[in-house]
mmCIF file of C-alpha atoms and ligand atoms in Angstrom:
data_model
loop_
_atom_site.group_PDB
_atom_site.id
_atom_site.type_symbol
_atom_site.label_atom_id
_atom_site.label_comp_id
_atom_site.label_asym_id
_atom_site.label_seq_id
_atom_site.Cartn_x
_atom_site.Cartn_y
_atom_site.Cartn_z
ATOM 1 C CA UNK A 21 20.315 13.072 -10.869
ATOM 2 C CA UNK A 22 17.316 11.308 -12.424
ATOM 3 C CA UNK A 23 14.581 10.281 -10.008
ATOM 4 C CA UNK A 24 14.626 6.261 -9.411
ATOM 5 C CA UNK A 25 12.477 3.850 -7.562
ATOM 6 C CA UNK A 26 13.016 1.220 -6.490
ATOM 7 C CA UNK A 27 10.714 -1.607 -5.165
ATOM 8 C CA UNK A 28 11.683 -3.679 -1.951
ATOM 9 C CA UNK A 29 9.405 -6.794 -1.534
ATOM 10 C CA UNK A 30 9.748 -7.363 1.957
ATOM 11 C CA UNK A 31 8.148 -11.225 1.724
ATOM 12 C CA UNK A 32 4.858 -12.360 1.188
ATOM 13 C CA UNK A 33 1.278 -12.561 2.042
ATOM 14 C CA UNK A 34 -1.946 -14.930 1.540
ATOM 15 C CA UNK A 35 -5.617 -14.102 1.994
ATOM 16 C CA UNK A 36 -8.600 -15.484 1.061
ATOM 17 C CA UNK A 37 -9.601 -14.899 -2.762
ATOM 18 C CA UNK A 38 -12.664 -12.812 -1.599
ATOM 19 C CA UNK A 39 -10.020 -9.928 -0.095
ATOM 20 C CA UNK A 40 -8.628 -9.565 -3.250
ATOM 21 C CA UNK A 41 -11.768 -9.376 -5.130
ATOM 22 C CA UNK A 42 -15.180 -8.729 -3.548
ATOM 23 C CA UNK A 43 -18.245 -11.156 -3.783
ATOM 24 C CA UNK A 44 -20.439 -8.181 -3.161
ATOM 25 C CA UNK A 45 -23.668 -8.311 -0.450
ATOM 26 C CA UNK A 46 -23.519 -6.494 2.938
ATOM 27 C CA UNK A 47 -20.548 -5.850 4.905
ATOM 28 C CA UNK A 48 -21.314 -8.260 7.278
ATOM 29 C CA UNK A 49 -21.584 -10.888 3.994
ATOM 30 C CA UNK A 50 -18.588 -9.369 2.786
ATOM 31 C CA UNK A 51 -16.247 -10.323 6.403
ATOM 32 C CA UNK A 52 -17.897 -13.365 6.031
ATOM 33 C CA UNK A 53 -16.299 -14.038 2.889
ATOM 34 C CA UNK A 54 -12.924 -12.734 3.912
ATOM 35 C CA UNK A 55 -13.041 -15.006 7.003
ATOM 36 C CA UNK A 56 -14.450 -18.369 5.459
ATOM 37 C CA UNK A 57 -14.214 -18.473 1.819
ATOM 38 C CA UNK A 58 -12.227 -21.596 0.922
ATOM 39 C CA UNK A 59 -10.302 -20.146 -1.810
ATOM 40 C CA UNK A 60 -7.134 -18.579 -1.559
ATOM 41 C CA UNK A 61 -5.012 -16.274 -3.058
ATOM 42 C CA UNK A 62 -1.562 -16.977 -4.345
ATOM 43 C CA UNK A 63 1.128 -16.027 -2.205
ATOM 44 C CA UNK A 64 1.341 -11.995 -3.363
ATOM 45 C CA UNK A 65 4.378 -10.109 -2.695
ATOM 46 C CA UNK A 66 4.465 -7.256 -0.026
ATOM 47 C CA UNK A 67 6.035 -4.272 -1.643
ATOM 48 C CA UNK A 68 7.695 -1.004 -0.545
ATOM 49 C CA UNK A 69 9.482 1.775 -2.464
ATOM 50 C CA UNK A 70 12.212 4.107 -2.175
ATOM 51 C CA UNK A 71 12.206 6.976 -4.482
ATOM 52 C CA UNK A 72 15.692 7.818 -5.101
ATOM 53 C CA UNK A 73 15.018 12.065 -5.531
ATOM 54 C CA UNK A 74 17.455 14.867 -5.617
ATOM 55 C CA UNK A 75 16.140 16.121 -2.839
ATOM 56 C CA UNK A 76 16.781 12.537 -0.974
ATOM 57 C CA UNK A 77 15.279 9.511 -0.643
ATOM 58 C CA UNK A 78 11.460 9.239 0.342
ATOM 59 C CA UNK A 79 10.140 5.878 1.297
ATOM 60 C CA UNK A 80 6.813 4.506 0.440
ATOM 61 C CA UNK A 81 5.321 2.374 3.120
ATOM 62 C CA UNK A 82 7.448 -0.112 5.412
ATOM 63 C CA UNK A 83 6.664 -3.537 4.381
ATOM 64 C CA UNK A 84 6.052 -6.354 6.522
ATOM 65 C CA UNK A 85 8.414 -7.302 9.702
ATOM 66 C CA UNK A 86 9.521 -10.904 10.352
ATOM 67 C CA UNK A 87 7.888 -10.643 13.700
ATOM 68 C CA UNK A 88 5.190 -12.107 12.404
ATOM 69 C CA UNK A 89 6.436 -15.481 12.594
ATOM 70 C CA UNK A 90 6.565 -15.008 16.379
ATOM 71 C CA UNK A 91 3.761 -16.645 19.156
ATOM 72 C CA UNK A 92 1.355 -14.201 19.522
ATOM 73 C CA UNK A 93 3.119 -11.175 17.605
ATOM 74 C CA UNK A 94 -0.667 -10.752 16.023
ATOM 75 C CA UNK A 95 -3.384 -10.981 18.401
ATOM 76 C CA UNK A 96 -4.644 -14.599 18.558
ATOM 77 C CA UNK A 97 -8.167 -13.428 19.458
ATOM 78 C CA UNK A 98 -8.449 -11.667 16.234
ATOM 79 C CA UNK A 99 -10.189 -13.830 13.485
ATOM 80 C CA UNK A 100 -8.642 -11.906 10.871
ATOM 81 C CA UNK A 101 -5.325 -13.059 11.667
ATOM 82 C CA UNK A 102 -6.138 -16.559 13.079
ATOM 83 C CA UNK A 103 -8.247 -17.087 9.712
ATOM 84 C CA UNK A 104 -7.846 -14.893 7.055
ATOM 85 C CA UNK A 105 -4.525 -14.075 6.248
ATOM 86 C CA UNK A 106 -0.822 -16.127 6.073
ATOM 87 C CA UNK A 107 2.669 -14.456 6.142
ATOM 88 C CA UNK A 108 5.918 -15.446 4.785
ATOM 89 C CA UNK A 109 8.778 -12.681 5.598
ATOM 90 C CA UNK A 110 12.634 -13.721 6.394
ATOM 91 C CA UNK A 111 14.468 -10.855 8.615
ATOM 92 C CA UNK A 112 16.978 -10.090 5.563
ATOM 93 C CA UNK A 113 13.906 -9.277 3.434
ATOM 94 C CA UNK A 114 12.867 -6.313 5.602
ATOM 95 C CA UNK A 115 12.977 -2.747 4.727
ATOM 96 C CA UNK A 116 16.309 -2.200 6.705
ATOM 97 C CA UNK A 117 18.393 -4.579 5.398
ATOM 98 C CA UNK A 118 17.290 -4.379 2.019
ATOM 99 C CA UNK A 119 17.810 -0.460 2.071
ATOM 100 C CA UNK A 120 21.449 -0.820 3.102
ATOM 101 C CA UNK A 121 22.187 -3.469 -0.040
ATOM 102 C CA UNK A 122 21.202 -0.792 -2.284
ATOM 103 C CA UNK A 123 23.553 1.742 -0.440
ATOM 104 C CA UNK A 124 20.697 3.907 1.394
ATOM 105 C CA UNK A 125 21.305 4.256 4.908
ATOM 106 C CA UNK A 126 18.657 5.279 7.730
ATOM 107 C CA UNK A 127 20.318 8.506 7.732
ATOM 108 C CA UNK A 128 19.512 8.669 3.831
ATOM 109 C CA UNK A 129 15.898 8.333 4.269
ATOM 110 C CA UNK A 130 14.516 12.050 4.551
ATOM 111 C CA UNK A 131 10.631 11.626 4.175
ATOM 112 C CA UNK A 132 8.129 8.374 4.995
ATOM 113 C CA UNK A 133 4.672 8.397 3.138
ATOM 114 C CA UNK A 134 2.438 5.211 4.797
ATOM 115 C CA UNK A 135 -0.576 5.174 1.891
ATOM 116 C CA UNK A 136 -2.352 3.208 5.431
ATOM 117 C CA UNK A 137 -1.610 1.578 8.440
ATOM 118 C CA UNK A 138 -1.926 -1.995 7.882
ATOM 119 C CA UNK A 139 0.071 -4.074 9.552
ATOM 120 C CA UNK A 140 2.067 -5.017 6.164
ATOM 121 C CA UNK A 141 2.404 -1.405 5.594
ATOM 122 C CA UNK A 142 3.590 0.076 9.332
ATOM 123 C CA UNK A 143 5.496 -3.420 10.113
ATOM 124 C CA UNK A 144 8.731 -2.064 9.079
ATOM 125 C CA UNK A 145 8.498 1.280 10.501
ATOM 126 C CA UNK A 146 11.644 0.679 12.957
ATOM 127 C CA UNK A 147 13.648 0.651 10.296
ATOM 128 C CA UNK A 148 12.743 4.522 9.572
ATOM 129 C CA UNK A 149 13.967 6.474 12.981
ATOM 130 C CA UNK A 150 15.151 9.536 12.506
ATOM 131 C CA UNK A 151 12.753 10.510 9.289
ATOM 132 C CA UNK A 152 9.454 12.654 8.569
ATOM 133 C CA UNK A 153 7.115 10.211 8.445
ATOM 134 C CA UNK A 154 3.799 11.576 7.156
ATOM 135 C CA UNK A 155 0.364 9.612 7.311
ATOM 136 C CA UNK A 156 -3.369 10.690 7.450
ATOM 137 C CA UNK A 157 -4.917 11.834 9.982
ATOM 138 C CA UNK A 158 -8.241 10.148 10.008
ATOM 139 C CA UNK A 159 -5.685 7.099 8.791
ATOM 140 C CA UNK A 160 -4.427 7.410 12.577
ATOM 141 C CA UNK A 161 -7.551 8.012 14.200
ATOM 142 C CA UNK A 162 -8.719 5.412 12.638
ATOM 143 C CA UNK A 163 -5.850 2.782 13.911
ATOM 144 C CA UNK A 164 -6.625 4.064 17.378
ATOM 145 C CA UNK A 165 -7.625 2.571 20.742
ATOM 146 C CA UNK A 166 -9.817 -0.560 20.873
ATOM 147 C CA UNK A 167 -11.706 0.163 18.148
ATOM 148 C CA UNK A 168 -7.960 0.828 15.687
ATOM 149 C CA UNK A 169 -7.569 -3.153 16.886
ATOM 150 C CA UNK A 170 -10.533 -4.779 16.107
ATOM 151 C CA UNK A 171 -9.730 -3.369 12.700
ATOM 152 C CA UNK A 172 -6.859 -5.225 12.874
ATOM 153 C CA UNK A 173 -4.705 -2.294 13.187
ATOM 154 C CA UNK A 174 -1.353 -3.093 15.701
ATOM 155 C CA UNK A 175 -0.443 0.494 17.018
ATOM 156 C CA UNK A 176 1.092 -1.363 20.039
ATOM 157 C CA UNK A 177 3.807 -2.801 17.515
ATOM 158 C CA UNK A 178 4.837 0.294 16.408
ATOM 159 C CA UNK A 179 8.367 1.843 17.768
ATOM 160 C CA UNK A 180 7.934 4.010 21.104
ATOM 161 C CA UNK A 181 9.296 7.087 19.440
ATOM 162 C CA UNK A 182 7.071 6.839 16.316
ATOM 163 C CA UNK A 183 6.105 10.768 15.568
ATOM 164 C CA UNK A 184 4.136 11.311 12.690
ATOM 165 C CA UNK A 185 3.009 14.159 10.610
ATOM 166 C CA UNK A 186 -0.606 14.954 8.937
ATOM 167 C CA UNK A 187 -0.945 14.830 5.549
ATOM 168 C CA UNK A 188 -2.496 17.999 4.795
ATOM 169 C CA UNK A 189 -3.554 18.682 1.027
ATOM 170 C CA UNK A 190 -3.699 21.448 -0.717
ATOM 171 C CA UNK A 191 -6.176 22.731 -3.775
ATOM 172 C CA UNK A 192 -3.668 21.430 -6.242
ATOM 173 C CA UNK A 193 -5.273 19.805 -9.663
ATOM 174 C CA UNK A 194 -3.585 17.012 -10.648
ATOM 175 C CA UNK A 195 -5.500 15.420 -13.672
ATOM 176 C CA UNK A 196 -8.659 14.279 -11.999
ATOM 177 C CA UNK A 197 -7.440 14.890 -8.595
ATOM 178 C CA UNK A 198 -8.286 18.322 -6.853
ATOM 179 C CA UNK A 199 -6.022 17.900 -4.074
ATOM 180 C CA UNK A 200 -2.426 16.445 -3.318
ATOM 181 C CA UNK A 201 0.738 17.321 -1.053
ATOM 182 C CA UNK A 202 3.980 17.827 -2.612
ATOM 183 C CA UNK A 203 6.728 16.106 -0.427
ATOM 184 C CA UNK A 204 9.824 18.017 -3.284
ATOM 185 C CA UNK A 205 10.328 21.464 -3.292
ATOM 186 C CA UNK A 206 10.112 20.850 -7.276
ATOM 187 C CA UNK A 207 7.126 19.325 -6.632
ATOM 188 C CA UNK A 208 7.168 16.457 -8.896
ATOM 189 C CA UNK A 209 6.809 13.872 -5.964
ATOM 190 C CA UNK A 210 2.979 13.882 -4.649
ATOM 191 C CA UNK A 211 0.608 12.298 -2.144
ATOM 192 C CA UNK A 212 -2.840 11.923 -3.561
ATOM 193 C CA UNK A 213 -6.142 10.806 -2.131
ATOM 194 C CA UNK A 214 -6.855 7.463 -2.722
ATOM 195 C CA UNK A 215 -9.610 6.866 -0.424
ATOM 196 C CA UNK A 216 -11.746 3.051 -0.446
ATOM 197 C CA UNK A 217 -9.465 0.357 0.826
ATOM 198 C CA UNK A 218 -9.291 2.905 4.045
ATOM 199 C CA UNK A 219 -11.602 5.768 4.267
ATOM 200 C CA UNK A 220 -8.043 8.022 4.406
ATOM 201 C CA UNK A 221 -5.931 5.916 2.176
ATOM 202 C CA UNK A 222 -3.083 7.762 0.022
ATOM 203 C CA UNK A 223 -0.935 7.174 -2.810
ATOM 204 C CA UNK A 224 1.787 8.840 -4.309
ATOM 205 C CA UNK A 225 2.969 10.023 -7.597
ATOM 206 C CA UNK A 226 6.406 10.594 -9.003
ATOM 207 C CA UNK A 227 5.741 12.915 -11.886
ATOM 208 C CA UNK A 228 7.890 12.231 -14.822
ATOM 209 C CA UNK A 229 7.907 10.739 -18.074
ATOM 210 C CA UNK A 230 6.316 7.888 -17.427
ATOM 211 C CA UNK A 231 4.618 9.062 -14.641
ATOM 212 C CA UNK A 232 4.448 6.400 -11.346
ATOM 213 C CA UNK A 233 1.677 6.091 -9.003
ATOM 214 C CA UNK A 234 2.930 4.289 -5.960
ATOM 215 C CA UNK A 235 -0.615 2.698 -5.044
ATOM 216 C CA UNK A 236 -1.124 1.207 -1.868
ATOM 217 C CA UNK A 237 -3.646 -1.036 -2.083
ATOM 218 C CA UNK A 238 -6.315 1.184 -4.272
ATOM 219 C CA UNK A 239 -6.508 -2.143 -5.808
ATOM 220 C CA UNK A 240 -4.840 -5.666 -5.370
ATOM 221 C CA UNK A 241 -3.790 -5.714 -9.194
ATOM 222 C CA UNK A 242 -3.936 -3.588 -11.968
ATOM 223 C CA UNK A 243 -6.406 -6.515 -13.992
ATOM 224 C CA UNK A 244 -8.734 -5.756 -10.429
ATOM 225 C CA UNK A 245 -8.657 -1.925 -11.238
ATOM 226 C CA UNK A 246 -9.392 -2.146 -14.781
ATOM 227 C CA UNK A 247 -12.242 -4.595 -14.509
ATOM 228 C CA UNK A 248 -13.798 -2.328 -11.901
ATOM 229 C CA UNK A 249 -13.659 -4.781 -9.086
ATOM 230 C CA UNK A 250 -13.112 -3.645 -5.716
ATOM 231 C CA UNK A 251 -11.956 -5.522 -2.864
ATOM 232 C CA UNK A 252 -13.260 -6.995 0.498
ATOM 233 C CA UNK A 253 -12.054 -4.805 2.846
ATOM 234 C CA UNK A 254 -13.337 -1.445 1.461
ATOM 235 C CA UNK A 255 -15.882 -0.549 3.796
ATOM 236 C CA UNK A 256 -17.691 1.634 0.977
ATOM 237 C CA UNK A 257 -17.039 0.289 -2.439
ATOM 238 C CA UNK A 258 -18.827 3.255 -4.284
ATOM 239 C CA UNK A 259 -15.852 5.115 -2.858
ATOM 240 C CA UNK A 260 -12.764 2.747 -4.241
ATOM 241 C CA UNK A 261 -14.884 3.219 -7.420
ATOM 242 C CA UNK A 262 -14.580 6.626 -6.969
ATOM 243 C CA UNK A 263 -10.775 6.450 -6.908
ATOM 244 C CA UNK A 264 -10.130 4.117 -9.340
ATOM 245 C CA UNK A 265 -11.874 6.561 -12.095
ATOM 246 C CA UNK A 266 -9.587 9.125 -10.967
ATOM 247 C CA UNK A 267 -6.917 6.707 -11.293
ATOM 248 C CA UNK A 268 -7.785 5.384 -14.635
ATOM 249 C CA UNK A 269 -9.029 9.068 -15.786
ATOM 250 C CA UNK A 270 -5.205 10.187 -14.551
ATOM 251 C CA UNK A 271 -3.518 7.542 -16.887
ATOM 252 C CA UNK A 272 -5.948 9.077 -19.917
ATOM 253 C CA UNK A 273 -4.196 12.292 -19.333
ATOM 254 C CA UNK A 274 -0.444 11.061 -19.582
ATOM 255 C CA UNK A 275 1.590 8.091 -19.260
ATOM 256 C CA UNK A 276 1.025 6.847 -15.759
ATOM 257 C CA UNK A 277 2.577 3.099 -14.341
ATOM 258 C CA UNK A 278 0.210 1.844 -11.797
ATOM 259 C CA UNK A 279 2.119 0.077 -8.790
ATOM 260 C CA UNK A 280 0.284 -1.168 -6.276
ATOM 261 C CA UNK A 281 1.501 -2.894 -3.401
ATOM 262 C CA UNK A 282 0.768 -6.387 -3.759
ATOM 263 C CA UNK A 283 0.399 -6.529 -7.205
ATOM 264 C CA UNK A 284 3.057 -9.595 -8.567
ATOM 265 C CA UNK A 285 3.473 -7.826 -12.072
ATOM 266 C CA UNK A 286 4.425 -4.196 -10.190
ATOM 267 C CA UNK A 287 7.843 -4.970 -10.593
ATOM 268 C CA UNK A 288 7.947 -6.114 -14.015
ATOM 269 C CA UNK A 289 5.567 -2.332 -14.869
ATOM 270 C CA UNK A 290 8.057 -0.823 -13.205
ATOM 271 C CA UNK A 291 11.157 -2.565 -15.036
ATOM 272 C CA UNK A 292 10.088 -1.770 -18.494
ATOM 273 C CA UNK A 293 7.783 1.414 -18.164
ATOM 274 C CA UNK A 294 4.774 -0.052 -18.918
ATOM 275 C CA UNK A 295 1.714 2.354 -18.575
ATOM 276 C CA UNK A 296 -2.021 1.714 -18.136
ATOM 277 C CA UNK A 297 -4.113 1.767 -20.761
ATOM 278 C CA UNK A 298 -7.501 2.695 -19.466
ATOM 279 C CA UNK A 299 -9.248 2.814 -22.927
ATOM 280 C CA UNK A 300 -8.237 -0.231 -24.742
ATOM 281 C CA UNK A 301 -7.018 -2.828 -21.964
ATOM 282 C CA UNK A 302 -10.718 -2.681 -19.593
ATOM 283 C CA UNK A 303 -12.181 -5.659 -21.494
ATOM 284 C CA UNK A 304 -9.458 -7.433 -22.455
ATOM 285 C CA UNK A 305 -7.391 -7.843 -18.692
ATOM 286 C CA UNK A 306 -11.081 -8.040 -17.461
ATOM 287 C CA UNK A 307 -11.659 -10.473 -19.009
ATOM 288 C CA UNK A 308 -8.234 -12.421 -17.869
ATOM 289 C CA UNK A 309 -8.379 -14.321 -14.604
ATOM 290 C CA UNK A 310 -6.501 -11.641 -11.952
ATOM 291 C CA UNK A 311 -3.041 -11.835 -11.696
HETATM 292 ZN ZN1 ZN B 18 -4.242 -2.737 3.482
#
C-alpha cells in the first residue's frame, strides 16, 4: 500500500492580519497588534491530516470542535478570544465525522501527533480515544495551570481520559534537522522540531517521493515562509527564523511539499505535488501579497 494523506479542514478561522504576519517591535507591541489591529485576515481554513500508512493510520492534529459556537465554550475574560480571533466550524466538519466518510474508523487511528496545543489543534481530540497520542513535553507544560490559560491554552476542554505520550527525539539527521522521532517501524513517517510559533512546536514528515512536511503553524502560508516573515504569536522570532531555514534548507535537499495548517493553497500543494522552491520562488511569492 502506498502512503496517502489526506487533509480534513475541519472549518474555519479569522484573526487579525498582524497574527498572520508580524509588525515587528516588542512583545508587548506585538499583542497589541494581535488584539487591535483593524485588519483582518480572510477566513483561513483549519486543517488536519490523516496519513494513510501501512502500518495504520496516524493523525496529524485534531482540528477545531463546533463547541466553539457555544456561550462561553472559550473563556469570555480572555481578550484573545473576545477580540482577536473568529470561528466558523459546523459539527459534520469535525475530525470524527469526516474520518468515518473516508472509511477510517476510531479504531483505525493507531498514532496522534499534535504539532501544539492550540485550541484549533487539541479541539477535536475526542474524536481520537483509544489512540497513542504523542505531544511535547514542554508543549504540555506549557498549556498548564493558570499560566497554560492565559496563553489561551483550554486544557479544561480536553476529554477526561486524555493520556498523552512525550515526544522524545533521537540524534537522527534529517537534512538540516539533527533530531526527529520516527512514529513507522520503516521509519519514513517523522516528527521534527519546529520550534517558534510555540517554544516546543513539531511537525511531521512523510518521507517519500515528494516528500510532505505536515507543518503546523511554522508559518501561516508558504508565501509567509519564503519571504521570511514570521508571525505574531512567536514569542522569539529569531527562533521561527531558525526553523524556517531548516525548513527551506530541507526542501534544497529533495522534493519537499510544505503543508501548513492554515495555509488555503495546502490542499491544492498537496493535490498536485507541488514542492517548494527555496532558491528561485523567495523573491518572487515575496513579493506577492500572502495568500
Ligand atoms: Zn497555533
Amino acid at each position: 500500500m502506498t502512503t496517502r494523506i489526506h487533509a480534513i479542514r475541519t472549518g474555519l478561522v479569522q484573526v487579525r492580519r498582524p497574527q498572520m504576519e508580524s509588525r515587528g517591535g516588542s512583545a508587548p507591541a506585538r499583542l497589541a497588534h494581535m488584539l487591535f489591529d483593524e485588519e483582518w485576515s480572510e477566513w483561513l481554513p483549519v486543517y488536519a491530516w490523516a496519513i494513510e500508512h501501512d502500518e495504520g493510520i496516524i493523525i496529524v492534529d485534531t482540528g477545531e470542535t463546533s463547541r466553539v459556537h457555544e456561550r462561553g465554550y472559550h473563556p469570555r475574560w480572555h481578550p484573545f478570544y473576545r477580540r482577536a480571533v473568529h470561528f466558523s466550524v459546523h459539527p459534520e466538519e469535525e475530525l470524527g465525522p469526516q474520518l468515518r466518510a473516508l472509511g477510517i474508523g476510531a479504531r483505525d487511528v493507531r498514532q496522534v501527533v499534535l504539532t501544539h496545543l492550540h485550541t484549533d489543534h487539541a479541539g477535536g481530540l475526542v474524536h481520537v480515544t483509544g489512540s497513542r497520542i504523542w505531544a511535547s513535553r514542554g508543549e504540555l507544560d506549557a498549556a498548564d495551570g493558570l499560566a497554560g490559560r492565559l496563553m489561551g491554552y483550554l486544557p479544561h476542554r480536553w476529554p477526561k481520559w486524555l493520556q498523552t505520550e512525550s515526544i522524545r527525539f533521537e540524534r537522527r539527521a534529517v537534512g538540516p534537522f539533527e533530531e526527529a522521532m520516527a512514529l513507522t517501524e520503516r521509519g519514513d513517517v517523522l516528527v521534527v522540531p519546529t520550534p517558534g510559533h510555540t517554544p516546543h512546536h513539531v511537525s511531521v514528515l512523510v518521507c517519500g517521493e515528494p516528500s510532505f512536511l505536515l507543518a503546523g503553524d511554522t508559518s501561516y502560508n508558504q508565501s509567509l515562509l519564503l519571504a521570511g516573515k514570521v508571525d505574531g504569536v512567536s514569542p522569539d522570532p529569531a527562533v521561527s527564523r531558525h526553523t524556517h531555514a531548516r525548513i527551506l534548507g530541507l526542501a534544497r535537499e529533495r522534493p519537499l511539499v510544505y503543508l501548513p495548517s492554515h495555509d488555503p493553497e495546502s490542499v491544492a500543494r498537496l493535490r498536485h505535488h507541488s514542492a517548494l522552491s527555496p532558491g528561485t520562488a523567495s523573491s518572487f511569492d515575496g513579493a506577492r501579497p500572502a495568500a
